[in-house]
Amino acid sequence: FSTKYSNVLLLAVFSICIGIWTLCYYDVMVVFAIPLYKVSLMEHMSLFIAPVPIIGYMYTYVKALSKKSIQMVYKILLTAQSLLTVMAIAFHIINLVHGAQLLKYFHIMFVVDLLFMIYIIYLNKKNNEMLSKTTTIGLILVAICVFYELATYAFSRYTEVTMFQIKGVSSVGLTIFIGILVIDLYHRVTRNMMEEHEKALLIKRAYTDDLTKLHNRAYCSEHMRNLSVDKNSKYTIINFDLNGLKKMNDTYGHTKGDELICYAAIVLEKSFAKDGVVGRMGGDEFIAIIENDNIEFIEKLIETFKDNIKEVNDK
């Protein structure tokens, strides 16, 4: 489980709720021959649930501000909205209070939530925190569209006068916002992958010998420290150095000396890498750390090592 993309999940839940409410409110559900009382139930339940995930979505941005007063207001709003949602659903199900009777309280609460969300967006942009420009535009667009939808809904419900003829604005706003999120998510994932790749390369370079591409002294020392800490570990350490490297360098130059070092690295890796760690400690010194202390096993490895030396020398 990962909370890395929890905001996407919360927005998905919010989008589904607004989508269901839109389908019910504009009588699209009737096409599917769903009984009216069920359509009414779906309409009210989706409307009551919708604010909770959108408030949850804002947590990341509230936390980024590091202001206790803002965090306190956020907790109060989240608690109040959650309680209202649970109570409204419970009262409606047990037929104590119909959902329609609680709508005015819901509308007031949702308007407060939207105003708080816009304020948090403003503070984040002011402090250059978290939100990208595209996400900010998307959030503001959704807030305006949902506010418009709720305003026309409340106005027509309480005054029985249709204020505007344009319908389904919240669904259009959410569709655009989801498109923005997909683009923004793609950029974030790509950026994260590049950063992780660069980090992996830096770590690899920090622990790799440039000439031989074996593990370097730092890696081998750290690996041995880890083995020594583990009281149950069993291992064998074999040290190597090349004979005649100085003579090779003095006679034929350092390029030929480097070739000798690289050939030695190839032989050592071929002989011991599959059973442990092989590294270059510096100059002509190498090490093999075998995670096994069985004498017969080690002797077989050394015999294989000698055979590999002979094979290279015979070429």
Short mmCIF file of N, CA and C in Angstrom, two decimals, residues 18-104:
data_model
loop_
_atom_site.label_atom_id
_atom_site.label_comp_id
_atom_site.label_asym_id
_atom_site.label_seq_id
_atom_site.Cartn_x
_atom_site.Cartn_y
_atom_site.Cartn_z
N ILE A 18 -20.11 13.51 -7.66
CA ILE A 18 -20.71 14.60 -8.43
C ILE A 18 -21.35 14.07 -9.71
N GLY A 19 -20.72 13.07 -10.32
CA GLY A 19 -21.29 12.46 -11.53
C GLY A 19 -22.63 11.80 -11.26
N ILE A 20 -22.72 11.02 -10.16
CA ILE A 20 -23.98 10.36 -9.79
C ILE A 20 -25.06 11.40 -9.49
N TRP A 21 -24.66 12.44 -8.73
CA TRP A 21 -25.62 13.49 -8.38
C TRP A 21 -26.15 14.18 -9.64
N THR A 22 -25.28 14.46 -10.60
CA THR A 22 -25.68 15.12 -11.85
C THR A 22 -26.66 14.25 -12.63
N LEU A 23 -26.36 12.95 -12.72
CA LEU A 23 -27.23 12.02 -13.44
C LEU A 23 -28.62 11.93 -12.79
N CYS A 24 -28.62 11.96 -11.47
CA CYS A 24 -29.91 11.89 -10.74
C CYS A 24 -30.69 13.20 -10.84
N TYR A 25 -29.98 14.31 -10.62
CA TYR A 25 -30.64 15.62 -10.58
C TYR A 25 -31.27 15.98 -11.92
N TYR A 26 -30.59 15.61 -13.02
CA TYR A 26 -31.12 15.95 -14.34
C TYR A 26 -31.90 14.79 -14.97
N ASP A 27 -32.36 13.86 -14.10
CA ASP A 27 -33.29 12.78 -14.49
C ASP A 27 -32.73 11.83 -15.54
N VAL A 28 -31.42 11.73 -15.66
CA VAL A 28 -30.83 10.78 -16.60
C VAL A 28 -31.03 9.35 -16.10
N MET A 29 -31.03 9.17 -14.77
CA MET A 29 -31.20 7.84 -14.18
C MET A 29 -32.54 7.21 -14.52
N VAL A 30 -33.52 8.05 -14.79
CA VAL A 30 -34.86 7.55 -15.11
C VAL A 30 -34.83 6.70 -16.38
N VAL A 31 -33.91 7.00 -17.29
CA VAL A 31 -33.76 6.25 -18.54
C VAL A 31 -33.49 4.78 -18.26
N PHE A 32 -32.82 4.49 -17.12
CA PHE A 32 -32.46 3.12 -16.78
C PHE A 32 -33.54 2.42 -15.95
N ALA A 33 -34.72 3.03 -15.91
CA ALA A 33 -35.88 2.44 -15.20
C ALA A 33 -35.59 2.18 -13.73
N ILE A 34 -34.80 3.05 -13.12
CA ILE A 34 -34.53 2.95 -11.68
C ILE A 34 -35.67 3.66 -10.95
N PRO A 35 -36.26 3.03 -9.93
CA PRO A 35 -37.36 3.65 -9.19
C PRO A 35 -37.00 5.03 -8.66
N LEU A 36 -37.97 5.93 -8.64
CA LEU A 36 -37.72 7.32 -8.26
C LEU A 36 -37.17 7.46 -6.84
N TYR A 37 -37.66 6.62 -5.91
CA TYR A 37 -37.18 6.75 -4.52
C TYR A 37 -35.71 6.38 -4.43
N LYS A 38 -35.27 5.41 -5.28
CA LYS A 38 -33.86 5.04 -5.30
C LYS A 38 -33.01 6.14 -5.94
N VAL A 39 -33.55 6.76 -6.97
CA VAL A 39 -32.85 7.89 -7.61
C VAL A 39 -32.69 9.02 -6.60
N SER A 40 -33.75 9.29 -5.85
CA SER A 40 -33.70 10.34 -4.82
C SER A 40 -32.66 10.02 -3.75
N LEU A 41 -32.63 8.74 -3.36
CA LEU A 41 -31.66 8.31 -2.35
C LEU A 41 -30.23 8.49 -2.87
N MET A 42 -29.99 8.07 -4.11
CA MET A 42 -28.66 8.21 -4.71
C MET A 42 -28.26 9.67 -4.83
N GLU A 43 -29.23 10.50 -5.20
CA GLU A 43 -28.96 11.94 -5.37
C GLU A 43 -28.50 12.57 -4.05
N HIS A 44 -29.22 12.26 -2.99
CA HIS A 44 -28.88 12.85 -1.69
C HIS A 44 -27.61 12.27 -1.09
N MET A 45 -27.44 10.94 -1.22
CA MET A 45 -26.25 10.31 -0.64
C MET A 45 -24.97 10.80 -1.32
N SER A 46 -24.99 10.89 -2.66
CA SER A 46 -23.80 11.35 -3.39
C SER A 46 -23.49 12.80 -3.05
N LEU A 47 -24.54 13.58 -2.85
CA LEU A 47 -24.36 15.00 -2.52
C LEU A 47 -23.75 15.16 -1.12
N PHE A 48 -24.18 14.32 -0.19
CA PHE A 48 -23.66 14.41 1.18
C PHE A 48 -22.22 13.88 1.29
N ILE A 49 -21.91 12.86 0.50
CA ILE A 49 -20.57 12.24 0.58
C ILE A 49 -19.51 13.08 -0.13
N ALA A 50 -19.89 13.77 -1.22
CA ALA A 50 -18.93 14.48 -2.09
C ALA A 50 -17.95 15.41 -1.36
N PRO A 51 -18.37 16.20 -0.37
CA PRO A 51 -17.42 17.14 0.25
C PRO A 51 -16.30 16.47 1.04
N VAL A 52 -16.53 15.26 1.57
CA VAL A 52 -15.54 14.61 2.44
C VAL A 52 -14.24 14.32 1.69
N PRO A 53 -14.28 13.66 0.51
CA PRO A 53 -13.02 13.43 -0.20
C PRO A 53 -12.33 14.70 -0.68
N ILE A 54 -13.11 15.74 -1.02
CA ILE A 54 -12.48 16.98 -1.49
C ILE A 54 -11.77 17.69 -0.34
N ILE A 55 -12.30 17.58 0.88
CA ILE A 55 -11.60 18.13 2.04
C ILE A 55 -10.36 17.30 2.33
N GLY A 56 -10.51 15.96 2.22
CA GLY A 56 -9.36 15.08 2.40
C GLY A 56 -8.25 15.39 1.40
N TYR A 57 -8.65 15.73 0.17
CA TYR A 57 -7.68 16.08 -0.88
C TYR A 57 -6.83 17.28 -0.46
N MET A 58 -7.42 18.22 0.28
CA MET A 58 -6.73 19.46 0.63
C MET A 58 -5.71 19.26 1.75
N TYR A 59 -5.69 18.08 2.40
CA TYR A 59 -4.80 17.88 3.56
C TYR A 59 -3.33 18.10 3.21
N THR A 60 -2.91 17.58 2.07
CA THR A 60 -1.51 17.71 1.65
C THR A 60 -1.10 19.17 1.56
N TYR A 61 -2.00 19.99 1.05
CA TYR A 61 -1.70 21.40 0.84
C TYR A 61 -1.81 22.21 2.13
N VAL A 62 -2.70 21.78 3.00
CA VAL A 62 -2.79 22.40 4.33
C VAL A 62 -1.53 22.11 5.13
N LYS A 63 -1.08 20.85 5.07
CA LYS A 63 0.12 20.44 5.80
C LYS A 63 1.36 21.19 5.31
N ALA A 64 1.41 21.46 3.99
CA ALA A 64 2.58 22.13 3.41
C ALA A 64 2.73 23.57 3.93
N LEU A 65 1.62 24.17 4.38
CA LEU A 65 1.68 25.55 4.86
C LEU A 65 2.31 25.67 6.25
N SER A 66 2.28 24.57 7.02
CA SER A 66 2.89 24.53 8.36
C SER A 66 2.36 25.63 9.28
N LYS A 67 1.07 25.87 9.20
CA LYS A 67 0.43 26.86 10.08
C LYS A 67 -0.58 26.14 10.97
N LYS A 68 -0.37 26.22 12.28
CA LYS A 68 -1.23 25.50 13.21
C LYS A 68 -2.67 25.99 13.15
N SER A 69 -2.86 27.29 12.98
CA SER A 69 -4.22 27.84 12.93
C SER A 69 -4.99 27.30 11.72
N ILE A 70 -4.31 27.23 10.56
CA ILE A 70 -4.94 26.69 9.34
C ILE A 70 -5.25 25.21 9.53
N GLN A 71 -4.31 24.47 10.12
CA GLN A 71 -4.51 23.04 10.36
C GLN A 71 -5.67 22.79 11.32
N MET A 72 -5.81 23.68 12.32
CA MET A 72 -6.92 23.54 13.28
C MET A 72 -8.26 23.77 12.58
N VAL A 73 -8.34 24.82 11.75
CA VAL A 73 -9.57 25.10 11.00
C VAL A 73 -9.89 23.92 10.08
N TYR A 74 -8.86 23.37 9.46
CA TYR A 74 -9.04 22.22 8.56
C TYR A 74 -9.63 21.03 9.32
N LYS A 75 -9.09 20.73 10.49
CA LYS A 75 -9.59 19.60 11.28
C LYS A 75 -11.04 19.81 11.71
N ILE A 76 -11.37 21.05 12.05
CA ILE A 76 -12.75 21.36 12.46
C ILE A 76 -13.71 21.16 11.28
N LEU A 77 -13.30 21.66 10.11
CA LEU A 77 -14.14 21.51 8.91
C LEU A 77 -14.32 20.04 8.53
N LEU A 78 -13.21 19.29 8.56
CA LEU A 78 -13.28 17.87 8.20
C LEU A 78 -14.17 17.10 9.17
N THR A 79 -14.04 17.39 10.46
CA THR A 79 -14.85 16.71 11.49
C THR A 79 -16.32 17.07 11.32
N ALA A 80 -16.61 18.37 11.14
CA ALA A 80 -17.99 18.83 11.00
C ALA A 80 -18.65 18.24 9.76
N GLN A 81 -17.89 18.25 8.63
CA GLN A 81 -18.44 17.71 7.39
C GLN A 81 -18.67 16.21 7.48
N SER A 82 -17.73 15.50 8.11
CA SER A 82 -17.88 14.04 8.26
C SER A 82 -19.07 13.70 9.13
N LEU A 83 -19.24 14.43 10.23
CA LEU A 83 -20.38 14.20 11.13
C LEU A 83 -21.70 14.49 10.42
N LEU A 84 -21.74 15.60 9.67
CA LEU A 84 -22.95 15.95 8.93
C LEU A 84 -23.30 14.87 7.92
N THR A 85 -22.29 14.37 7.24
CA THR A 85 -22.50 13.32 6.22
C THR A 85 -23.05 12.04 6.86
N VAL A 86 -22.39 11.59 7.94
CA VAL A 86 -22.81 10.37 8.63
C VAL A 86 -24.23 10.51 9.18
N MET A 87 -24.50 11.64 9.83
CA MET A 87 -25.83 11.89 10.41
C MET A 87 -26.91 11.94 9.33
N ALA A 88 -26.62 12.65 8.23
CA ALA A 88 -27.61 12.79 7.16
C ALA A 88 -27.95 11.44 6.56
N ILE A 89 -26.92 10.63 6.30
CA ILE A 89 -27.16 9.30 5.72
C ILE A 89 -27.91 8.40 6.69
N ALA A 90 -27.48 8.43 7.96
CA ALA A 90 -28.12 7.60 8.99
C ALA A 90 -29.58 7.99 9.19
N PHE A 91 -29.84 9.29 9.32
CA PHE A 91 -31.22 9.77 9.53
C PHE A 91 -32.12 9.44 8.34
N HIS A 92 -31.54 9.53 7.12
CA HIS A 92 -32.32 9.24 5.92
C HIS A 92 -32.64 7.75 5.83
N ILE A 93 -31.65 6.91 6.16
CA ILE A 93 -31.85 5.45 6.06
C ILE A 93 -32.89 4.96 7.07
N ILE A 94 -32.81 5.48 8.31
CA ILE A 94 -33.76 5.02 9.35
C ILE A 94 -35.08 5.80 9.28
N ASN A 95 -35.18 6.66 8.25
CA ASN A 95 -36.42 7.42 8.00
C ASN A 95 -36.77 8.37 9.15
N LEU A 96 -35.75 8.90 9.81
CA LEU A 96 -35.98 9.86 10.89
C LEU A 96 -36.10 11.27 10.33
N VAL A 97 -35.15 11.63 9.48
CA VAL A 97 -35.19 12.94 8.81
C VAL A 97 -34.82 12.71 7.34
N HIS A 98 -35.65 13.20 6.45
CA HIS A 98 -35.36 13.02 5.03
C HIS A 98 -34.16 13.89 4.62
N GLY A 99 -33.37 13.37 3.68
CA GLY A 99 -32.17 14.09 3.25
C GLY A 99 -32.46 15.49 2.75
N ALA A 100 -33.61 15.66 2.11
CA ALA A 100 -33.96 16.98 1.56
C ALA A 100 -34.05 18.04 2.64
N GLN A 101 -34.45 17.63 3.87
CA GLN A 101 -34.59 18.59 4.96
C GLN A 101 -33.24 19.09 5.49
N LEU A 102 -32.17 18.35 5.19
CA LEU A 102 -30.84 18.74 5.67
C LEU A 102 -30.00 19.43 4.60
N LEU A 103 -30.58 19.58 3.40
CA LEU A 103 -29.83 20.15 2.29
C LEU A 103 -29.33 21.56 2.56
N LYS A 104 -30.15 22.38 3.23
CA LYS A 104 -29.73 23.77 3.46
C LYS A 104 -28.46 23.82 4.33
#
